[in-house]
Short mmCIF file of C-alpha atoms and ligand atoms in Angstrom, two decimals:
data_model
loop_
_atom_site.label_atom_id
_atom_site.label_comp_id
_atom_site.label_asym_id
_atom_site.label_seq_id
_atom_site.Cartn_x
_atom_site.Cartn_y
_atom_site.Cartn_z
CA UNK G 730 -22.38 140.91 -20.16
CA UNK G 731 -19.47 139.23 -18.85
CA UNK G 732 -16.66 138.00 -21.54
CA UNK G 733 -16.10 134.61 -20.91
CA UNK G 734 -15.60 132.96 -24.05
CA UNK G 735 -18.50 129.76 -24.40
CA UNK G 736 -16.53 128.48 -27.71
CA UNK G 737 -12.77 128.90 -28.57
CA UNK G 738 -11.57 127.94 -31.69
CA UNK G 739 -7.74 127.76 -31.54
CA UNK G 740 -5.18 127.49 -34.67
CA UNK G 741 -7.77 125.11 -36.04
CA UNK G 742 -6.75 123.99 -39.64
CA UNK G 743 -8.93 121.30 -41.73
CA UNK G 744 -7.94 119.37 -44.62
CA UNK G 745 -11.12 117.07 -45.89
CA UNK G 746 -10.38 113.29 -46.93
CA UNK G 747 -9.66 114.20 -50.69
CA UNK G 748 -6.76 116.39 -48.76
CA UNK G 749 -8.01 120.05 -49.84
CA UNK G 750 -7.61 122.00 -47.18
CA UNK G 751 -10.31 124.73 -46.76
CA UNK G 752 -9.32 126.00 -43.42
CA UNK G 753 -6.00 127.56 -42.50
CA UNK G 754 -5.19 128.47 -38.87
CA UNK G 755 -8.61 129.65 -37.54
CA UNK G 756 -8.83 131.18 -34.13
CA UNK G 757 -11.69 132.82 -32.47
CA UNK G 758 -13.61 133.10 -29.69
CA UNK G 759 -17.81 133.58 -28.78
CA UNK G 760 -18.32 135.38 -25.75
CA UNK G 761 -21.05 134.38 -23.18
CA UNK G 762 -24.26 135.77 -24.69
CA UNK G 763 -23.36 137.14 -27.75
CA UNK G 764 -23.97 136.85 -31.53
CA UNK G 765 -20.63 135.54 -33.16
CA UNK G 766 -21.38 135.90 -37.02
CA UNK G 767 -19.30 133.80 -39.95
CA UNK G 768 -19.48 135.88 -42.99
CA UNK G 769 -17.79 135.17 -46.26
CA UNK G 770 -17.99 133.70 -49.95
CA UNK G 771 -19.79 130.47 -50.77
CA UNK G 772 -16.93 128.19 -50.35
CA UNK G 773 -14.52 129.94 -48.16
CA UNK G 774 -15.61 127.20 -45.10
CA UNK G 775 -18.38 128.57 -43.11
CA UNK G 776 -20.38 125.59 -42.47
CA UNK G 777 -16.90 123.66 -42.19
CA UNK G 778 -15.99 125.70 -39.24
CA UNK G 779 -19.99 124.80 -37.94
CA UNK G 780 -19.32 121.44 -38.60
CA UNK G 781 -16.06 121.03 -36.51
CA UNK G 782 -17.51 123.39 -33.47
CA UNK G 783 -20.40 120.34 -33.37
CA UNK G 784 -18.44 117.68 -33.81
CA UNK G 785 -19.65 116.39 -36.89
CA UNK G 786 -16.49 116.23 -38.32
CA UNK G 787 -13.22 115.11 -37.11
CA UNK G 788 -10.46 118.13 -36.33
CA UNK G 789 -7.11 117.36 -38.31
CA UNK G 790 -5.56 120.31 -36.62
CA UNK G 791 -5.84 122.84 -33.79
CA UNK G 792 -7.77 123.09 -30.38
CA UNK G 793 -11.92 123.80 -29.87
CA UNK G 794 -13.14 124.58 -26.07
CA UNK G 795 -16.63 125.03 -25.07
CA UNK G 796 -17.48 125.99 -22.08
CA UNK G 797 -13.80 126.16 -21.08
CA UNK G 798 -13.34 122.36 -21.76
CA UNK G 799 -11.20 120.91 -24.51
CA UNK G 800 -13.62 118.84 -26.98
CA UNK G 801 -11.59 118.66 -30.22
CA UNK G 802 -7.42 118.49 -30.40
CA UNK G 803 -4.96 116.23 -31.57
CA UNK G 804 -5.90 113.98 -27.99
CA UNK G 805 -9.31 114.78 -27.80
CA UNK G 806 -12.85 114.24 -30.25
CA UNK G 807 -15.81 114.37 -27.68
CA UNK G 808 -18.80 112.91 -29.76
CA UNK G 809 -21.62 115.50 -31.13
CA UNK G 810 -24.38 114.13 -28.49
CA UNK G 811 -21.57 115.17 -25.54
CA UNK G 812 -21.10 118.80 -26.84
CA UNK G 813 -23.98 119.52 -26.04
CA UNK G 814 -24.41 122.26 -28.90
CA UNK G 815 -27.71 123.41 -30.76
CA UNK G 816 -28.05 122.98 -34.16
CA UNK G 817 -30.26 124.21 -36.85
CA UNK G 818 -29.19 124.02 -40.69
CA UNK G 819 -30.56 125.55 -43.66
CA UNK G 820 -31.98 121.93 -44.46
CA UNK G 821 -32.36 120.71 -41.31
CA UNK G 822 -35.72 119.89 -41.69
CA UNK G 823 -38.61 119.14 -38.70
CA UNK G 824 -39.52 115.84 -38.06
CA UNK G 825 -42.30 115.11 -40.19
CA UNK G 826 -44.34 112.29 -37.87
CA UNK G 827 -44.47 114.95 -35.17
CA UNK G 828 -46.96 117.51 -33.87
CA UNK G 829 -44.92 121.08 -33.35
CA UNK G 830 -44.80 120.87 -29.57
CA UNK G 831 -43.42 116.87 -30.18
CA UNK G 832 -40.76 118.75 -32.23
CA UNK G 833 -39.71 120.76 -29.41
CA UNK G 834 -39.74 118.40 -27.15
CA UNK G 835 -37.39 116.27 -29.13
CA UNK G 836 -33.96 116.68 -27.19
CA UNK G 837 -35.71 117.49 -23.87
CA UNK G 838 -37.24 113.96 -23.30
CA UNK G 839 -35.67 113.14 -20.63
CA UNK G 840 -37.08 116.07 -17.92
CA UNK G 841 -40.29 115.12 -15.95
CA UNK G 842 -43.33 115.50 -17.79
CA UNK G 843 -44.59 119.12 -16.68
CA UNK G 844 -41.06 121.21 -17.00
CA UNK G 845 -41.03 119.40 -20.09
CA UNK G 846 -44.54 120.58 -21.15
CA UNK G 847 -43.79 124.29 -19.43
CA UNK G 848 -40.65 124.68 -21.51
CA UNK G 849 -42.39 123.57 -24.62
CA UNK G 850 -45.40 126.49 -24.26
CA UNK G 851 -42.77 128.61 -22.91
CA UNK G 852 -40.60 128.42 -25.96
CA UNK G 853 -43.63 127.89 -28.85
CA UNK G 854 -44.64 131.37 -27.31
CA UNK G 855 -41.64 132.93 -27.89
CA UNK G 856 -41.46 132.14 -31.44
CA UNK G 857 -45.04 132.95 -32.00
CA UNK G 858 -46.30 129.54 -32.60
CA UNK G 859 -48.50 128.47 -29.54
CA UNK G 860 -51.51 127.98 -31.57
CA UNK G 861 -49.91 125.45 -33.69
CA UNK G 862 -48.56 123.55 -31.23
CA UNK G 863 -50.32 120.38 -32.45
CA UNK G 864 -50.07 121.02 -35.97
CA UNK G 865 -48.16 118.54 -37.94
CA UNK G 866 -44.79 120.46 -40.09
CA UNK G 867 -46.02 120.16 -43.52
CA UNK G 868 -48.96 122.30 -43.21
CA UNK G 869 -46.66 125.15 -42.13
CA UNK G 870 -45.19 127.83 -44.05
CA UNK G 871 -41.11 128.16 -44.59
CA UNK G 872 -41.35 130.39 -41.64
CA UNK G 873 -43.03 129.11 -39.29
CA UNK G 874 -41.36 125.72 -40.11
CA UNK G 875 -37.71 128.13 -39.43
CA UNK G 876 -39.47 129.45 -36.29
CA UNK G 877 -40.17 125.58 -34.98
CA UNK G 878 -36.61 124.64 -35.78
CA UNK G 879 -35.26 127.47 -33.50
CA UNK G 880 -37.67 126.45 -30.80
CA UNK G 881 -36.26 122.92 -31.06
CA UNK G 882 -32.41 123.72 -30.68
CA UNK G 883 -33.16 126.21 -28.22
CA UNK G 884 -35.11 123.56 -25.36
CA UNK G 885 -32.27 121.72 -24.13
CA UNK G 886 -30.80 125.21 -23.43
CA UNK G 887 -27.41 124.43 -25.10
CA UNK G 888 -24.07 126.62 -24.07
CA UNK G 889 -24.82 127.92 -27.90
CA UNK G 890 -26.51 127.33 -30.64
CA UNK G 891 -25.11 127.39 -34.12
CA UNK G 892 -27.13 128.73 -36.84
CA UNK G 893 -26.11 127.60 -40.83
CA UNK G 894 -27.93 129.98 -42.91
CA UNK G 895 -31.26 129.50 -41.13
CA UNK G 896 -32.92 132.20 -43.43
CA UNK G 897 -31.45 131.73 -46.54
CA UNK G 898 -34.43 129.79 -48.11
CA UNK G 899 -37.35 132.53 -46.65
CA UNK G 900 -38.60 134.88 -49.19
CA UNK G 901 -37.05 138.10 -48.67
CA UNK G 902 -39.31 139.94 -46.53
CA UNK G 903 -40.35 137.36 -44.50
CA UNK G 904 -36.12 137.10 -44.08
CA UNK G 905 -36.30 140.41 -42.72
CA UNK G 906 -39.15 139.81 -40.02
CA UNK G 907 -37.82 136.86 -38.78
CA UNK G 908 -33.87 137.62 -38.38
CA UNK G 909 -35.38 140.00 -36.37
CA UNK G 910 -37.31 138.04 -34.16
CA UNK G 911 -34.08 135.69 -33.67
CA UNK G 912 -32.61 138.42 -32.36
CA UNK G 913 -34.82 139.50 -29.82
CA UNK G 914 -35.08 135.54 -28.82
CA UNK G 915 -31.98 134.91 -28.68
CA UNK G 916 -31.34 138.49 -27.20
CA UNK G 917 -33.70 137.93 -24.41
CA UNK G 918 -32.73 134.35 -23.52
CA UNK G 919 -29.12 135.57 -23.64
CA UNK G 920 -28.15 132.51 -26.14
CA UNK G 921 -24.49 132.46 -26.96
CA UNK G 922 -25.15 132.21 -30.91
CA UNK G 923 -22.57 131.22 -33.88
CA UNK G 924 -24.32 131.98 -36.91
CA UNK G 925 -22.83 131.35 -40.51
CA UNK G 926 -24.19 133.99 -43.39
CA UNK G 927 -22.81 135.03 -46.57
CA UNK G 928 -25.17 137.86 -46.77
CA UNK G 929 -23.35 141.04 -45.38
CA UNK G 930 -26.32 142.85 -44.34
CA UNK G 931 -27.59 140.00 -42.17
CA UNK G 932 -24.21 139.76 -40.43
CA UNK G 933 -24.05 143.28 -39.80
CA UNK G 934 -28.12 143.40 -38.23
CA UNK G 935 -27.82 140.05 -36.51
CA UNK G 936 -24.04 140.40 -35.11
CA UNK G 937 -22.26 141.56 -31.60
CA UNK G 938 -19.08 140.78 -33.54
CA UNK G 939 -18.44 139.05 -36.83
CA UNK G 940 -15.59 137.32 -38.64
CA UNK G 941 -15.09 137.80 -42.85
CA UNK G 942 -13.62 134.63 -44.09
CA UNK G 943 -11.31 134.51 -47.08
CA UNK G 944 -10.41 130.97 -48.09
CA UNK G 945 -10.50 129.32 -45.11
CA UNK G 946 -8.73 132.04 -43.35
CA UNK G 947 -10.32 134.80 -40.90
CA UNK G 948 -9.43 138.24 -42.72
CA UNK G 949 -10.96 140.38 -39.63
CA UNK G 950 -12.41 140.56 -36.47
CA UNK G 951 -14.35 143.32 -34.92
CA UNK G 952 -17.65 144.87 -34.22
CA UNK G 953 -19.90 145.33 -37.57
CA UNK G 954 -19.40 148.70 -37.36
CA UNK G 955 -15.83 148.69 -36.98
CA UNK G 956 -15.51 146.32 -40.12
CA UNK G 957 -17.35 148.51 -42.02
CA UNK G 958 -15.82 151.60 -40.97
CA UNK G 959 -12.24 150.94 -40.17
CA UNK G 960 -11.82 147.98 -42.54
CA UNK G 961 -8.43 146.62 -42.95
CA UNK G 962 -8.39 144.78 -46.54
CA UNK G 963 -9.94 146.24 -49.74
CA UNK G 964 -11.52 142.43 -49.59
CA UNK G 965 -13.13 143.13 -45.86
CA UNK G 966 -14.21 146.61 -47.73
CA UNK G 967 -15.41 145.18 -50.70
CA UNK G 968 -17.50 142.24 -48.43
CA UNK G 969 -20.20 144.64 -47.81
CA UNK G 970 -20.67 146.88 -51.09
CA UNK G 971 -18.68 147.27 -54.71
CA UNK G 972 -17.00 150.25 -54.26
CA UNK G 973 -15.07 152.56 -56.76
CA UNK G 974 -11.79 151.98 -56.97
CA UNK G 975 -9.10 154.98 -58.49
CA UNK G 976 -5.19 153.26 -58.53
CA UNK G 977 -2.29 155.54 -58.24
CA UNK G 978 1.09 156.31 -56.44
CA UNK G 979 1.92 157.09 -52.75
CA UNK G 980 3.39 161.04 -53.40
CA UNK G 981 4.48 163.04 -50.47
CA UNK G 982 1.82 161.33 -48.12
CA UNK G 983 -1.12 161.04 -50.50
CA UNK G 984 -2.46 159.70 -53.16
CA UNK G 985 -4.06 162.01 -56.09
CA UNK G 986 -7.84 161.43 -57.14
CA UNK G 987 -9.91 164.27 -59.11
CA UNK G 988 -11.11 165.22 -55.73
CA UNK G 989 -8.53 166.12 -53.66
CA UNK G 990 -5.37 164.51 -52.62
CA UNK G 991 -6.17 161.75 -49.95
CA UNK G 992 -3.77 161.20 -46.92
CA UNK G 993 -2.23 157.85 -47.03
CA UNK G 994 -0.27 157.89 -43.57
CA UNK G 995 0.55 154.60 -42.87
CA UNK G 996 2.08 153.68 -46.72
CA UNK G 997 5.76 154.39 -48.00
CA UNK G 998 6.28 156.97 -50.35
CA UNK G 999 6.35 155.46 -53.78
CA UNK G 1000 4.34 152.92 -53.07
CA UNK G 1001 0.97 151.87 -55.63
CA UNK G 1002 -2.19 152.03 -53.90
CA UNK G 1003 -5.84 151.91 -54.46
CA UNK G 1004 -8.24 154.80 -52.71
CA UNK G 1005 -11.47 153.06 -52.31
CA UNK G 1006 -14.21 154.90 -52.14
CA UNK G 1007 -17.96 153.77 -51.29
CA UNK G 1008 -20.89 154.89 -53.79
CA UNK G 1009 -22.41 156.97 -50.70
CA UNK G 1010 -18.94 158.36 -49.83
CA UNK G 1011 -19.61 160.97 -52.86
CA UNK G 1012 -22.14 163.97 -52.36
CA UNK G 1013 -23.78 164.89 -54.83
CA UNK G 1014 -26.19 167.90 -54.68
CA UNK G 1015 -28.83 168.51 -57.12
CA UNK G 1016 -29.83 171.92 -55.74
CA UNK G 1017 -25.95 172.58 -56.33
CA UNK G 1018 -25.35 174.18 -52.83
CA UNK G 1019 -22.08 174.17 -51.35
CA UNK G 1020 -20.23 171.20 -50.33
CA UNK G 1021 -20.35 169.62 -46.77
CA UNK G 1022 -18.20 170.86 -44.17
CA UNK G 1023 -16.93 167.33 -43.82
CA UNK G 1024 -16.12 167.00 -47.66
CA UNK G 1025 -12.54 166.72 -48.45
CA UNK G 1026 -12.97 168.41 -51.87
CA UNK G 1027 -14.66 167.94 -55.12
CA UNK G 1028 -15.08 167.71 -59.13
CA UNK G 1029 -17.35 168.18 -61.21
CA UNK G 1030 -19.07 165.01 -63.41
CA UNK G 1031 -21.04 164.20 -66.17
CA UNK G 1032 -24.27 161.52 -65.55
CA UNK G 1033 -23.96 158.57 -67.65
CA UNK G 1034 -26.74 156.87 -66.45
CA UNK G 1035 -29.19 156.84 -63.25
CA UNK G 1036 -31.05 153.56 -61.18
CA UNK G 1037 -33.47 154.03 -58.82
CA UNK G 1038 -32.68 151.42 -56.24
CA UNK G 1039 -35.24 150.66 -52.46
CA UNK G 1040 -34.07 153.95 -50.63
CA UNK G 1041 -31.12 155.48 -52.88
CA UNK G 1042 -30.46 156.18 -56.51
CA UNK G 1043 -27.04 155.01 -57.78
CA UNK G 1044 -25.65 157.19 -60.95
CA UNK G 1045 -22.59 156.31 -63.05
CA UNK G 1046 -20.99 159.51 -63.82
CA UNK G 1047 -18.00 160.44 -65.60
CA UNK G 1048 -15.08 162.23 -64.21
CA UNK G 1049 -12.62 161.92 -67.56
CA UNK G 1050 -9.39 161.35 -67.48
CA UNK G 1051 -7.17 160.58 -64.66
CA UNK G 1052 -3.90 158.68 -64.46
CA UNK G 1053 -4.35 157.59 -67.80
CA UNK G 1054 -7.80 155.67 -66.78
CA UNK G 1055 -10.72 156.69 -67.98
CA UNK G 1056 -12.82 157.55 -64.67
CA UNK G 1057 -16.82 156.13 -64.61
CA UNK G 1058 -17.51 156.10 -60.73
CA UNK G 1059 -20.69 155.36 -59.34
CA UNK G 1060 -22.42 157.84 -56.61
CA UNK G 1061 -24.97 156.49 -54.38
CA UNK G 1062 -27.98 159.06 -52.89
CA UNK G 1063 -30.64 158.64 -50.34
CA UNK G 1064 -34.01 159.76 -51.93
CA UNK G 1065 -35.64 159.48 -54.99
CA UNK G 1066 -34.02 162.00 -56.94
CA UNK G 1067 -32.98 160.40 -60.95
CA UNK G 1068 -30.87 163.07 -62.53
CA UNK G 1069 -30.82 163.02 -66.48
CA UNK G 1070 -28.04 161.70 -68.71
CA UNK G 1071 -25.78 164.66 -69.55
CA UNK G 1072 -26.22 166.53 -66.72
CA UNK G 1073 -23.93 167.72 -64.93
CA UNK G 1074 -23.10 167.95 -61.20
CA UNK G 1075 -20.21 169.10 -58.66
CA UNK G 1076 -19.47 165.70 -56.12
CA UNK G 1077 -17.80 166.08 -53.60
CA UNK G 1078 -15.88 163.94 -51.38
CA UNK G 1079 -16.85 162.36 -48.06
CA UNK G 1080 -13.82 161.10 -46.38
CA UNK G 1081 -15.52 158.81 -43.46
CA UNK G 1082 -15.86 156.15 -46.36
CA UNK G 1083 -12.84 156.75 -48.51
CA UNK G 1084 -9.93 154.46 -47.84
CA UNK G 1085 -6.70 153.77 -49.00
CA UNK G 1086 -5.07 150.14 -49.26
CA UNK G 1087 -1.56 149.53 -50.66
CA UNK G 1088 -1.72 147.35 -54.05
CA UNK G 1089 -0.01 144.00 -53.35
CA UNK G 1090 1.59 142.17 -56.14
CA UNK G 1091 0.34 139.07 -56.49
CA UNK G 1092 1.89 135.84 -55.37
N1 ATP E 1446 -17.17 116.62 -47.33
C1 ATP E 1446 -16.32 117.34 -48.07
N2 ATP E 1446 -15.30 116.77 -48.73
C2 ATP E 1446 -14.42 117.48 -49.47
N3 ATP E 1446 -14.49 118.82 -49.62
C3 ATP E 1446 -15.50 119.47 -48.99
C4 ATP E 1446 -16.46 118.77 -48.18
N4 ATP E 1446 -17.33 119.68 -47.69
C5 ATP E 1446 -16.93 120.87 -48.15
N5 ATP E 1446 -15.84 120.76 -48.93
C6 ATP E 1446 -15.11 121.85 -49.59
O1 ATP E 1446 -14.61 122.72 -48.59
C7 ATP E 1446 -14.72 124.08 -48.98
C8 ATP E 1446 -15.49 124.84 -47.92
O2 ATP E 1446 -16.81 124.34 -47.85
P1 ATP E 1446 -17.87 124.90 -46.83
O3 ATP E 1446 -19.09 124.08 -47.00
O4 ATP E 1446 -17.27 124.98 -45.49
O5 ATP E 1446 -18.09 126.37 -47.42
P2 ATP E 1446 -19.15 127.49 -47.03
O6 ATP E 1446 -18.37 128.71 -46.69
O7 ATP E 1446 -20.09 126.98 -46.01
O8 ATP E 1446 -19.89 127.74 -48.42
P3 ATP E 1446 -21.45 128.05 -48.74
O9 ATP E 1446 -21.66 129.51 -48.46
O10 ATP E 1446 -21.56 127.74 -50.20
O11 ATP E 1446 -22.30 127.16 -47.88
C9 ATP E 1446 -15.38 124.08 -50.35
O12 ATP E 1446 -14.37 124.22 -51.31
C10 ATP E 1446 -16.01 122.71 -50.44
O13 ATP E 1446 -16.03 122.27 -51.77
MG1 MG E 1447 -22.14 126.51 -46.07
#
């Protein structure tokens, strides 16, 4: 894949008419072919950031490139229809006076007749919906509707496509089938795709990169994996799961939990900090057999409670007293083991998803 960027969004601020601003110096960039995800909150200006890449609204601040050509800053506001961009919105709905393949044919009506009609069956087959090609939208399901819609923005064969939530209203398991098959579309016609989500698990499946947004700032960058693992905010940490969270004091390097002491290298000594630790980041071993080689230590805690969840039960336990806080941490496990109240358990201490953040006071 080569790493020209299609779409650069540079210093880009927006204020709305009312004067809120909801976006504060924005830069980014969408390589050729990849999936650029949006992730964040309702409200902290996904779609606004959709809406200023298409031209739909006007830029108060900042620079936007596609295709290595200016089309928003303070000089410049090329027109939606000249972007060129595809679009498909959570409520963007089909047009309902036209057959499926009429649909797709929409923003392509100006090729000759039979590439026209060639792209058309090309793309309906791609989504899976050649045999409805002359079906009219309202006698298709949310899906297939979704599936239509992505056919649509994809025939002109825009620079990129930008994707608002396109699976938000999809039951969930149909959610699941068809991210999937956006993928591999989008994969195998090499679409350079911005897609907005606030659902962390979609970002992370559907992603080459992806962006959390904080109120209307970008609070990190990077592969999902690297987000995940090498976050660099307990907000970027807490995006994707709620975590446990034990406060203390930066002494001689580390900072104490009832595990073990965990290293935190990169904060002065003195300093208050939080260790973070993910539900599946402690072990817990019914059998009772030693810890992991990779644990960093353990304690021993009492069960308060246990929830079987798809693929993991998640127990509150009880570790006592520490730091004058009373400690009730939660300790995710793959399988389908539901320990009772009472018991009790050694849990150790996985350090690949443990991490320590320094407490900022608040502004
Ligand atoms: N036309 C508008 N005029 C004034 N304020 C607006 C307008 N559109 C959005 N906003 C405000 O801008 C902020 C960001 O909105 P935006 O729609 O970009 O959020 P979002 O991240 O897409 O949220 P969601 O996940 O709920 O769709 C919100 O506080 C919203 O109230
Ligand atoms: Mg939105």
């Amino acid at each position: 894949m080569s790493t020209d960027s299609v779409l650069t969004m540079e210093h880009v601020s927006h204020s709305y008419e009312d004067g809120t601003n909801v976006l504060n110096d924005i830069s980014f960039s969408v390589a050729r072919g990849e999936i650029f995800s949006l992730a964040g909150p309702s409200g902290c200006g996904k779609t606004t950031t959709l809406r200023l890449a298409a031209g739909l609204e006007p830029l108060s601040q900042g620079r936007i490139k596609i295709d290595g050509k200016v089309v928003a800053d303070s000089a410049t506001n090329v027109p939606p229809e000249k972007r060129h961009v595809g679009l498909v919105f959570q409520d963007m709905a089909l047009f309902p006076h036209l057959s499926v393949k009429d649909n797709v044919a929409f923003g392509i009506e100006h090729l000759p007749r039979t590439e026209r009609d060639a792209r058309v069956t090309e793309l309906l087959a791609q989504v899976s919906m050649a045999k409805f090609a002359d079906a009219f939208p309202h006698r298709l399901s949310g899906g297939q509707q979704q599936r239509v819609a992505l056919a649509r923005a994809l025939a002109p064969d825009p620079p990129i496509i930008l994707l608002d939530e396109p699976f938000s209203g999809l039951d969930p398991r149909l959610r699941i089938n068809i991210r999937e098959d956006t993928v591999n579309i989008l994969k195998q016609r090499g679409t350079t795709t911005l897609i907005v989500t606030h659902d962390p698990e979609e970002a992370m499946f559907l992603s080459d990169t992806m962006a959390v947004m904080r109120d209307g700032r970008i609070e990190q960058v990077g592969s999902p994996g690297e987000l995940y693992c090498q976050p660099v905010t307990p907000y970027v940490a807490l995006f994707f799961s709620a975590a446990n969270l034990i406060r203390g004091v930066v002494d001689q390097g580390v900072v104490n939990t009832p595990f073990c002491p965990v290293p935190a290298p990169q904060l002065a000594e003195g300093a208050r900090a939080v260790v973070l630790i993910r539900p599946e980041a402690l072990l817990m071993d019914p059998e009772g057999g030693p810890p992991p080689a990779t644990a960093m230590g353990s304690a021993e805690g009492t069960v308060i409670s246990a929830r079987m969840l798809r693929h993991s039960v998640v127990t509150r336990m009880d570790f006592g007293e520490f730091n004058g806080e009373r400690l009730s941490l939660r300790v995710r496990r793959a399988g389908h083991f539901i320990p009772d109240e009472g018991m009790r358990f050694q849990v150790a201490l996985d350090p690949k998803q443990t991490f320590v953040f320094p407490i900022r006071d608040k502004k």
